[in-house]
mmCIF file of C-alpha atoms in Angstrom:
data_model
loop_
_atom_site.group_PDB
_atom_site.id
_atom_site.type_symbol
_atom_site.label_atom_id
_atom_site.label_comp_id
_atom_site.label_asym_id
_atom_site.label_seq_id
_atom_site.Cartn_x
_atom_site.Cartn_y
_atom_site.Cartn_z
ATOM 1 C CA MET T 1 132.001 77.049 301.220
ATOM 2 C CA LYS T 2 134.419 75.069 299.069
ATOM 3 C CA LYS T 3 135.489 73.021 302.098
ATOM 4 C CA LEU T 4 131.848 72.309 303.004
ATOM 5 C CA PHE T 5 131.116 71.166 299.454
ATOM 6 C CA CYS T 6 134.072 68.761 299.559
ATOM 7 C CA VAL T 7 132.775 67.351 302.846
ATOM 8 C CA LEU T 8 129.337 66.843 301.291
ATOM 9 C CA ILE T 9 130.851 64.988 298.344
ATOM 10 C CA LEU T 10 132.880 62.808 300.694
ATOM 11 C CA VAL T 11 129.749 61.968 302.690
ATOM 12 C CA THR T 12 127.960 61.290 299.423
ATOM 13 C CA VAL T 13 130.592 58.766 298.350
ATOM 14 C CA LEU T 14 130.441 57.034 301.719
ATOM 15 C CA VAL T 15 126.645 56.863 301.604
ATOM 16 C CA LEU T 16 126.510 55.630 298.051
ATOM 17 C CA HIS T 17 128.779 52.703 298.824
ATOM 18 C CA GLN T 18 126.344 51.434 301.460
ATOM 19 C CA PRO T 19 123.792 48.794 300.419
ATOM 20 C CA VAL T 20 120.527 50.138 299.058
ATOM 21 C CA LEU T 21 117.698 47.657 299.041
ATOM 22 C CA ALA T 22 116.087 45.742 296.218
ATOM 23 C CA TRP T 23 115.222 46.921 292.712
ATOM 24 C CA ASN T 24 116.186 50.310 294.012
ATOM 25 C CA GLY T 25 119.621 48.894 294.829
ATOM 26 C CA THR T 26 120.290 45.169 295.004
ATOM 27 C CA GLY T 27 118.191 44.356 291.954
ATOM 28 C CA HIS T 28 119.647 47.188 289.882
ATOM 29 C CA ARG T 29 123.158 46.137 290.807
ATOM 30 C CA LEU T 30 122.358 42.567 289.791
ATOM 31 C CA VAL T 31 121.061 43.681 286.395
ATOM 32 C CA ALA T 32 124.251 45.681 285.820
ATOM 33 C CA SER T 33 126.478 42.906 287.180
ATOM 34 C CA ILE T 34 124.954 40.362 284.797
ATOM 35 C CA ALA T 35 125.286 42.843 281.943
ATOM 36 C CA TRP T 36 128.970 43.373 282.760
ATOM 37 C CA ASP T 37 129.597 39.632 282.541
ATOM 38 C CA ASN T 38 128.137 39.645 279.032
ATOM 39 C CA LEU T 39 129.898 42.730 277.647
ATOM 40 C CA SER T 40 133.100 42.831 275.631
ATOM 41 C CA ASP T 41 136.161 44.555 277.066
ATOM 42 C CA THR T 42 135.832 47.197 274.360
ATOM 43 C CA ALA T 43 132.307 48.130 275.417
ATOM 44 C CA ARG T 44 133.178 48.035 279.110
ATOM 45 C CA LYS T 45 136.065 50.467 278.765
ATOM 46 C CA LYS T 46 134.135 52.892 276.567
ATOM 47 C CA ILE T 47 131.188 52.961 278.972
ATOM 48 C CA VAL T 48 133.288 53.389 282.105
ATOM 49 C CA ASN T 49 135.451 56.085 280.507
ATOM 50 C CA LEU T 50 132.336 57.966 279.419
ATOM 51 C CA MET T 51 130.587 57.816 282.793
ATOM 52 C CA ARG T 52 133.745 59.005 284.530
ATOM 53 C CA GLN T 53 133.336 62.225 282.538
ATOM 54 C CA ALA T 54 129.989 63.011 284.143
ATOM 55 C CA PRO T 55 129.757 66.563 285.521
ATOM 56 C CA LYS T 56 131.735 66.981 288.713
ATOM 57 C CA GLY T 57 129.625 66.915 291.852
ATOM 58 C CA ASN T 58 126.500 65.334 290.359
ATOM 59 C CA CYS T 59 127.001 62.124 292.389
ATOM 60 C CA LEU T 60 127.783 59.890 289.382
ATOM 61 C CA ARG T 61 131.519 60.213 288.778
ATOM 62 C CA GLU T 62 131.959 60.286 292.581
ATOM 63 C CA LEU T 63 130.846 56.643 292.625
ATOM 64 C CA PHE T 64 134.160 55.632 291.076
ATOM 65 C CA ASN T 65 136.649 54.248 293.579
ATOM 66 C CA ALA T 66 140.010 53.099 292.253
ATOM 67 C CA ASN T 67 140.213 50.524 295.030
ATOM 68 C CA ASP T 68 136.989 48.899 293.827
ATOM 69 C CA GLY T 69 137.680 49.086 290.107
ATOM 70 C CA GLU T 70 135.706 49.545 286.928
ATOM 71 C CA ARG T 71 133.215 46.735 287.454
ATOM 72 C CA GLU T 72 132.069 48.059 290.822
ATOM 73 C CA PHE T 73 131.714 51.554 289.374
ATOM 74 C CA PHE T 74 129.579 50.223 286.507
ATOM 75 C CA VAL T 75 127.415 48.210 288.916
ATOM 76 C CA ALA T 76 127.005 51.103 291.357
ATOM 77 C CA ALA T 77 126.170 53.518 288.518
ATOM 78 C CA ALA T 78 122.961 51.557 287.881
ATOM 79 C CA THR T 79 121.640 52.939 291.185
ATOM 80 C CA TRP T 80 122.536 56.570 290.431
ATOM 81 C CA PRO T 81 119.033 57.685 289.299
ATOM 82 C CA ASP T 82 117.630 56.444 292.624
ATOM 83 C CA ILE T 83 120.418 58.158 294.558
ATOM 84 C CA LEU T 84 119.101 61.413 293.103
ATOM 85 C CA ARG T 85 115.935 60.914 295.169
ATOM 86 C CA GLY T 86 117.945 62.283 298.075
ATOM 87 C CA GLY T 87 118.930 61.243 301.551
ATOM 88 C CA LYS T 88 121.534 61.989 304.156
ATOM 89 C CA GLY T 89 124.624 63.548 302.594
ATOM 90 C CA ILE T 90 123.209 63.890 299.067
ATOM 91 C CA PRO T 91 123.815 67.477 297.834
ATOM 92 C CA LYS T 92 121.007 69.568 296.367
ATOM 93 C CA GLN T 93 122.789 69.771 293.021
ATOM 94 C CA CYS T 94 122.236 66.004 292.798
ATOM 95 C CA THR T 95 118.627 65.922 294.014
ATOM 96 C CA ASP T 96 117.803 68.675 291.517
ATOM 97 C CA LEU T 97 118.451 66.047 288.816
ATOM 98 C CA HIS T 98 115.795 63.672 290.182
ATOM 99 C CA LYS T 99 113.186 62.703 287.555
ATOM 100 C CA PRO T 100 110.481 60.550 289.207
ATOM 101 C CA GLU T 101 108.346 60.306 286.061
ATOM 102 C CA TRP T 102 111.180 58.646 284.126
ATOM 103 C CA HIS T 103 111.177 55.404 286.135
ATOM 104 C CA PHE T 104 108.036 53.682 284.867
ATOM 105 C CA LYS T 105 105.521 53.240 282.092
ATOM 106 C CA ASP T 106 102.214 52.216 283.623
ATOM 107 C CA ARG T 107 99.579 50.622 281.442
ATOM 108 C CA PHE T 108 96.096 50.309 282.876
ATOM 109 C CA TRP T 109 94.148 47.119 283.398
ATOM 110 C CA SER T 110 91.541 45.521 285.627
ATOM 111 C CA GLY T 111 90.898 42.047 286.947
ATOM 112 C CA VAL T 112 92.411 39.425 289.222
ATOM 113 C CA SER T 113 95.493 37.327 288.508
ATOM 114 C CA GLY T 114 94.575 33.742 287.677
ATOM 115 C CA ASP T 115 90.819 34.311 288.063
ATOM 116 C CA SER T 116 88.776 32.881 285.188
ATOM 117 C CA GLN T 117 85.697 34.775 286.387
ATOM 118 C CA ASN T 118 87.451 38.145 286.405
ATOM 119 C CA PRO T 119 90.611 37.742 284.298
ATOM 120 C CA PRO T 120 93.069 40.568 283.665
ATOM 121 C CA LYS T 121 91.793 42.917 280.984
ATOM 122 C CA ASP T 122 93.726 45.720 279.289
ATOM 123 C CA LEU T 123 92.047 49.127 279.484
ATOM 124 C CA ASN T 124 92.346 51.828 276.868
ATOM 125 C CA ARG T 125 93.654 54.737 278.908
ATOM 126 C CA PRO T 126 96.061 57.539 277.903
ATOM 127 C CA LEU T 127 99.676 56.830 278.855
ATOM 128 C CA ALA T 128 102.176 59.313 280.220
ATOM 129 C CA LYS T 129 104.074 60.956 277.364
ATOM 130 C CA VAL T 130 107.306 61.029 279.363
ATOM 131 C CA ASN T 131 108.096 57.560 280.657
ATOM 132 C CA ALA T 132 110.842 54.951 281.008
ATOM 133 C CA VAL T 133 110.432 53.551 277.497
ATOM 134 C CA GLU T 134 110.414 56.979 275.863
ATOM 135 C CA ARG T 135 113.548 57.925 277.827
ATOM 136 C CA LEU T 136 115.377 54.753 276.797
ATOM 137 C CA GLU T 137 114.660 55.539 273.154
ATOM 138 C CA LYS T 138 116.015 59.057 273.633
ATOM 139 C CA PHE T 139 119.178 57.975 275.441
ATOM 140 C CA ARG T 140 119.954 55.267 272.905
ATOM 141 C CA SER T 141 119.894 57.873 270.155
ATOM 142 C CA PHE T 142 122.551 60.182 271.627
ATOM 143 C CA VAL T 143 124.804 58.457 274.195
ATOM 144 C CA ASN T 144 127.393 57.579 271.557
ATOM 145 C CA GLY T 145 126.885 60.705 269.481
ATOM 146 C CA ASN T 146 128.394 64.166 269.382
ATOM 147 C CA GLY T 147 126.479 65.762 272.232
ATOM 148 C CA LYS T 148 127.990 67.097 275.442
ATOM 149 C CA VAL T 149 130.067 64.400 277.061
ATOM 150 C CA GLY T 150 128.529 65.052 280.489
ATOM 151 C CA ASP T 151 125.002 64.599 279.155
ATOM 152 C CA ARG T 152 125.996 61.404 277.381
ATOM 153 C CA ALA T 153 127.621 60.086 280.568
ATOM 154 C CA MET T 154 124.421 60.640 282.513
ATOM 155 C CA GLY T 155 122.405 59.113 279.682
ATOM 156 C CA VAL T 156 124.348 55.863 279.942
ATOM 157 C CA ALA T 157 123.746 55.700 283.700
ATOM 158 C CA TRP T 158 120.046 56.243 283.097
ATOM 159 C CA MET T 159 120.045 53.377 280.589
ATOM 160 C CA LEU T 160 121.663 51.056 283.137
ATOM 161 C CA HIS T 161 118.874 51.917 285.540
ATOM 162 C CA LEU T 162 115.815 52.098 283.311
ATOM 163 C CA VAL T 163 116.333 48.696 281.704
ATOM 164 C CA GLY T 164 116.114 47.337 285.239
ATOM 165 C CA ASP T 165 113.084 49.455 286.075
ATOM 166 C CA ILE T 166 110.919 48.228 283.211
ATOM 167 C CA HIS T 167 111.657 44.623 284.165
ATOM 168 C CA GLN T 168 110.119 45.192 287.604
ATOM 169 C CA PRO T 169 106.482 44.273 286.793
ATOM 170 C CA LEU T 170 104.939 46.955 288.996
ATOM 171 C CA HIS T 171 106.883 49.646 287.119
ATOM 172 C CA THR T 172 104.682 48.885 284.112
ATOM 173 C CA SER T 173 101.328 48.311 285.815
ATOM 174 C CA GLY T 174 98.411 50.511 286.875
ATOM 175 C CA ARG T 175 95.654 48.199 288.138
ATOM 176 C CA VAL T 176 92.210 49.795 288.185
ATOM 177 C CA THR T 177 89.628 48.793 290.807
ATOM 178 C CA ALA T 178 86.328 50.181 292.060
ATOM 179 C CA THR T 179 88.211 52.275 294.620
ATOM 180 C CA GLU T 180 91.224 53.020 292.410
ATOM 181 C CA GLN T 181 89.735 54.348 289.209
ATOM 182 C CA ASP T 182 92.992 56.015 288.219
ATOM 183 C CA GLY T 183 95.015 52.883 288.919
ATOM 184 C CA ASP T 184 96.993 51.797 291.972
ATOM 185 C CA VAL T 185 100.242 53.518 290.911
ATOM 186 C CA GLY T 186 102.123 50.267 290.484
ATOM 187 C CA GLY T 187 100.884 48.797 293.760
ATOM 188 C CA ASN T 188 101.675 51.904 295.809
ATOM 189 C CA THR T 189 98.085 52.196 297.060
ATOM 190 C CA PHE T 190 97.815 48.468 297.839
ATOM 191 C CA PHE T 191 98.988 47.974 301.432
ATOM 192 C CA VAL T 192 100.322 44.571 302.479
ATOM 193 C CA GLY T 193 100.687 44.814 306.215
ATOM 194 C CA PRO T 194 99.199 46.298 309.375
ATOM 195 C CA THR T 195 98.745 50.062 309.373
ATOM 196 C CA LYS T 196 101.863 51.832 310.617
ATOM 197 C CA ILE T 197 101.829 55.575 311.221
ATOM 198 C CA VAL T 198 105.023 57.216 312.506
ATOM 199 C CA ASP T 199 105.228 60.971 313.136
ATOM 200 C CA GLY T 200 102.150 61.458 310.988
ATOM 201 C CA LYS T 201 103.645 59.518 308.061
ATOM 202 C CA ASN T 202 102.046 56.367 306.677
ATOM 203 C CA LEU T 203 104.783 53.728 306.707
ATOM 204 C CA THR T 204 102.469 50.801 306.065
ATOM 205 C CA PRO T 205 104.177 48.304 303.702
ATOM 206 C CA LYS T 206 103.056 48.613 300.065
ATOM 207 C CA LEU T 207 102.837 45.957 297.378
ATOM 208 C CA HIS T 208 105.250 47.937 295.211
ATOM 209 C CA GLY T 209 107.830 47.942 297.978
ATOM 210 C CA TYR T 210 107.254 44.239 298.560
ATOM 211 C CA TRP T 211 108.249 43.516 294.954
ATOM 212 C CA ASP T 212 111.129 46.007 295.136
ATOM 213 C CA ASN T 213 112.537 44.238 298.199
ATOM 214 C CA ILE T 214 111.850 40.622 297.238
ATOM 215 C CA VAL T 215 115.464 39.675 296.445
ATOM 216 C CA ASP T 216 116.785 40.847 299.813
ATOM 217 C CA SER T 217 113.776 39.300 301.546
ATOM 218 C CA ALA T 218 113.785 35.888 299.834
ATOM 219 C CA ASP T 219 117.552 35.399 299.499
ATOM 220 C CA PRO T 220 119.200 37.676 302.074
ATOM 221 C CA ARG T 221 122.863 38.264 302.739
ATOM 222 C CA LEU T 222 124.655 35.571 304.672
ATOM 223 C CA PRO T 223 126.171 36.316 308.092
ATOM 224 C CA ASP T 224 129.373 38.350 307.644
ATOM 225 C CA GLU T 225 128.856 38.439 303.856
ATOM 226 C CA LYS T 226 130.037 41.756 302.420
ATOM 227 C CA PHE T 227 127.637 43.538 300.106
ATOM 228 C CA ASN T 228 129.849 43.145 297.029
ATOM 229 C CA GLU T 229 130.192 39.441 297.833
ATOM 230 C CA TYR T 230 126.418 39.178 298.094
ATOM 231 C CA ILE T 231 125.963 40.738 294.654
ATOM 232 C CA ALA T 232 128.641 38.432 293.209
ATOM 233 C CA ARG T 233 126.980 35.344 294.707
ATOM 234 C CA LEU T 234 123.536 36.231 293.383
ATOM 235 C CA THR T 235 124.966 37.200 289.979
ATOM 236 C CA THR T 236 126.358 33.681 289.649
ATOM 237 C CA LYS T 237 123.148 32.104 290.937
ATOM 238 C CA PHE T 238 120.804 34.077 288.696
ATOM 239 C CA GLN T 239 122.834 33.325 285.569
ATOM 240 C CA ALA T 240 123.019 29.642 286.487
ATOM 241 C CA ASP T 241 119.274 29.429 287.126
ATOM 242 C CA PHE T 242 118.428 31.462 284.012
ATOM 243 C CA PRO T 243 121.270 31.301 281.466
ATOM 244 C CA LYS T 244 121.013 33.404 278.340
ATOM 245 C CA SER T 245 120.006 30.289 276.386
ATOM 246 C CA HIS T 246 116.856 30.081 278.565
ATOM 247 C CA PHE T 247 115.410 33.084 276.722
ATOM 248 C CA GLN T 248 114.294 32.206 273.214
ATOM 249 C CA ASN T 249 114.068 35.799 272.016
ATOM 250 C CA LEU T 250 115.553 38.735 273.901
ATOM 251 C CA GLU T 251 113.927 41.154 271.419
ATOM 252 C CA PRO T 252 117.017 43.386 271.182
ATOM 253 C CA GLY T 253 116.210 47.056 271.725
ATOM 254 C CA GLN T 254 112.427 46.556 271.701
ATOM 255 C CA PHE T 255 111.879 48.559 274.868
ATOM 256 C CA ASP T 256 108.113 48.762 274.690
ATOM 257 C CA ASN T 257 107.828 45.021 274.106
ATOM 258 C CA TRP T 258 109.958 44.496 277.214
ATOM 259 C CA ALA T 259 107.603 46.709 279.217
ATOM 260 C CA ILE T 260 104.526 44.861 277.951
ATOM 261 C CA GLU T 261 106.123 41.525 278.829
ATOM 262 C CA SER T 262 106.724 42.880 282.332
ATOM 263 C CA LEU T 263 103.103 44.022 282.540
ATOM 264 C CA ARG T 264 101.971 40.479 281.688
ATOM 265 C CA ASN T 265 103.976 39.220 284.654
ATOM 266 C CA ALA T 266 102.082 41.639 286.898
ATOM 267 C CA GLN T 267 98.749 40.612 285.416
ATOM 268 C CA ARG T 268 99.456 36.884 285.720
ATOM 269 C CA SER T 269 100.961 36.845 289.187
ATOM 270 C CA ALA T 270 100.937 40.065 291.216
ATOM 271 C CA TYR T 271 97.252 40.214 292.186
ATOM 272 C CA PRO T 272 95.847 36.728 292.944
ATOM 273 C CA LYS T 273 92.746 36.195 295.084
ATOM 274 C CA THR T 274 94.971 35.033 297.920
ATOM 275 C CA LEU T 275 96.548 38.488 298.174
ATOM 276 C CA LYS T 276 94.617 40.465 300.774
ATOM 277 C CA ARG T 277 94.861 44.146 301.586
ATOM 278 C CA GLY T 278 96.362 44.781 304.970
ATOM 279 C CA GLN T 279 97.892 41.304 305.196
ATOM 280 C CA VAL T 280 101.443 40.099 304.616
ATOM 281 C CA PRO T 281 101.572 37.907 301.458
ATOM 282 C CA ASN T 282 101.835 34.178 302.147
ATOM 283 C CA SER T 283 104.910 32.016 301.534
ATOM 284 C CA GLN T 284 103.617 30.766 298.176
ATOM 285 C CA TYR T 285 103.224 34.332 296.937
ATOM 286 C CA LYS T 286 106.706 35.176 298.196
ATOM 287 C CA ALA T 287 108.271 32.227 296.373
ATOM 288 C CA SER T 288 106.421 33.083 293.161
ATOM 289 C CA THR T 289 107.440 36.730 293.335
ATOM 290 C CA PHE T 290 111.094 35.850 293.872
ATOM 291 C CA ARG T 291 111.054 33.416 290.945
ATOM 292 C CA ILE T 292 109.643 36.107 288.663
ATOM 293 C CA ALA T 293 112.160 38.644 289.971
ATOM 294 C CA GLU T 294 115.094 36.303 289.450
ATOM 295 C CA GLU T 295 114.118 35.526 285.859
ATOM 296 C CA SER T 296 113.288 39.157 285.084
ATOM 297 C CA ILE T 297 116.569 40.459 286.505
ATOM 298 C CA ALA T 298 118.575 37.899 284.547
ATOM 299 C CA GLU T 299 116.742 38.747 281.334
ATOM 300 C CA ALA T 300 117.216 42.473 281.981
ATOM 301 C CA GLY T 301 120.950 41.919 282.431
ATOM 302 C CA TYR T 302 121.298 40.073 279.122
ATOM 303 C CA ARG T 303 119.185 42.667 277.324
ATOM 304 C CA LEU T 304 121.185 45.525 278.813
ATOM 305 C CA ALA T 305 124.418 43.893 277.694
ATOM 306 C CA ASP T 306 123.115 43.420 274.144
ATOM 307 C CA LEU T 307 121.923 47.026 274.062
ATOM 308 C CA LEU T 308 125.212 48.478 275.277
ATOM 309 C CA GLU T 309 127.249 46.173 273.075
ATOM 310 C CA SER T 310 125.354 47.382 270.021
ATOM 311 C CA ILE T 311 126.267 50.967 270.909
ATOM 312 C CA PHE T 312 129.779 50.685 272.354
ATOM 313 C CA GLY T 313 131.139 47.322 271.225
ATOM 314 C CA HIS T 314 132.906 48.461 268.073
#
């Protein structure tokens, strides 16, 4: 049994070092990579040392590879909460930690992006009590406290991830329509391609997935470009296109304001008249989505760095 467990952990490490797409992988790594560039050495070392004390076998500390170094561990750790969703080689003791309701804070609205006849309108609907913003508040309060070191280590990894999540506009949006009275679950019921059913499963592309995958789709890896090189190239590009000085007010630690700002991006741009159900979005929509993603990821990286620096930088 012990030998089998070690094999599972080894497979886990190998799997986790493979590229995972978009805001479930590429985007989250970019947020963390930008944050790393804007952290002090003091904060970096404290954060890495803490996360390396995560409980053994929970798929977080196993992400550390001495050959890669501390930066790569920090960047990979931002994907840990999505790794808990499961997959080949991921042990049950990791998937048992999966918390799907922690990844978003959907606010409800109706309307069409950019339509003066039916403009976006906020709706007064109850919000989930447990959500990404509420979790960020909780983690901020104890990650540098006196609680169990393993819990604090996992809390930091969740913070790396959730700051990225709430900057993905469809992680903050529940658009209500005549056929979706309870909202479209962040674009998960809005299909953007021909119907595709495989082995009884609906694999038709969803709007949420389109936004998740926009970085890899709009600016893909170059031939023979290693994944770490790809992340490094885009980290440089995103910070050059949107330097910290571009953002007039990062609203340090104002998590709910960040989520509302992200919602406004969804309302302004995610649902224009030109977007049709069952059809692949046009090139103009793709370019607009990538531009929003690039700016949002850069801003998330700077905000994450400021947040972590305020906790660990002294």
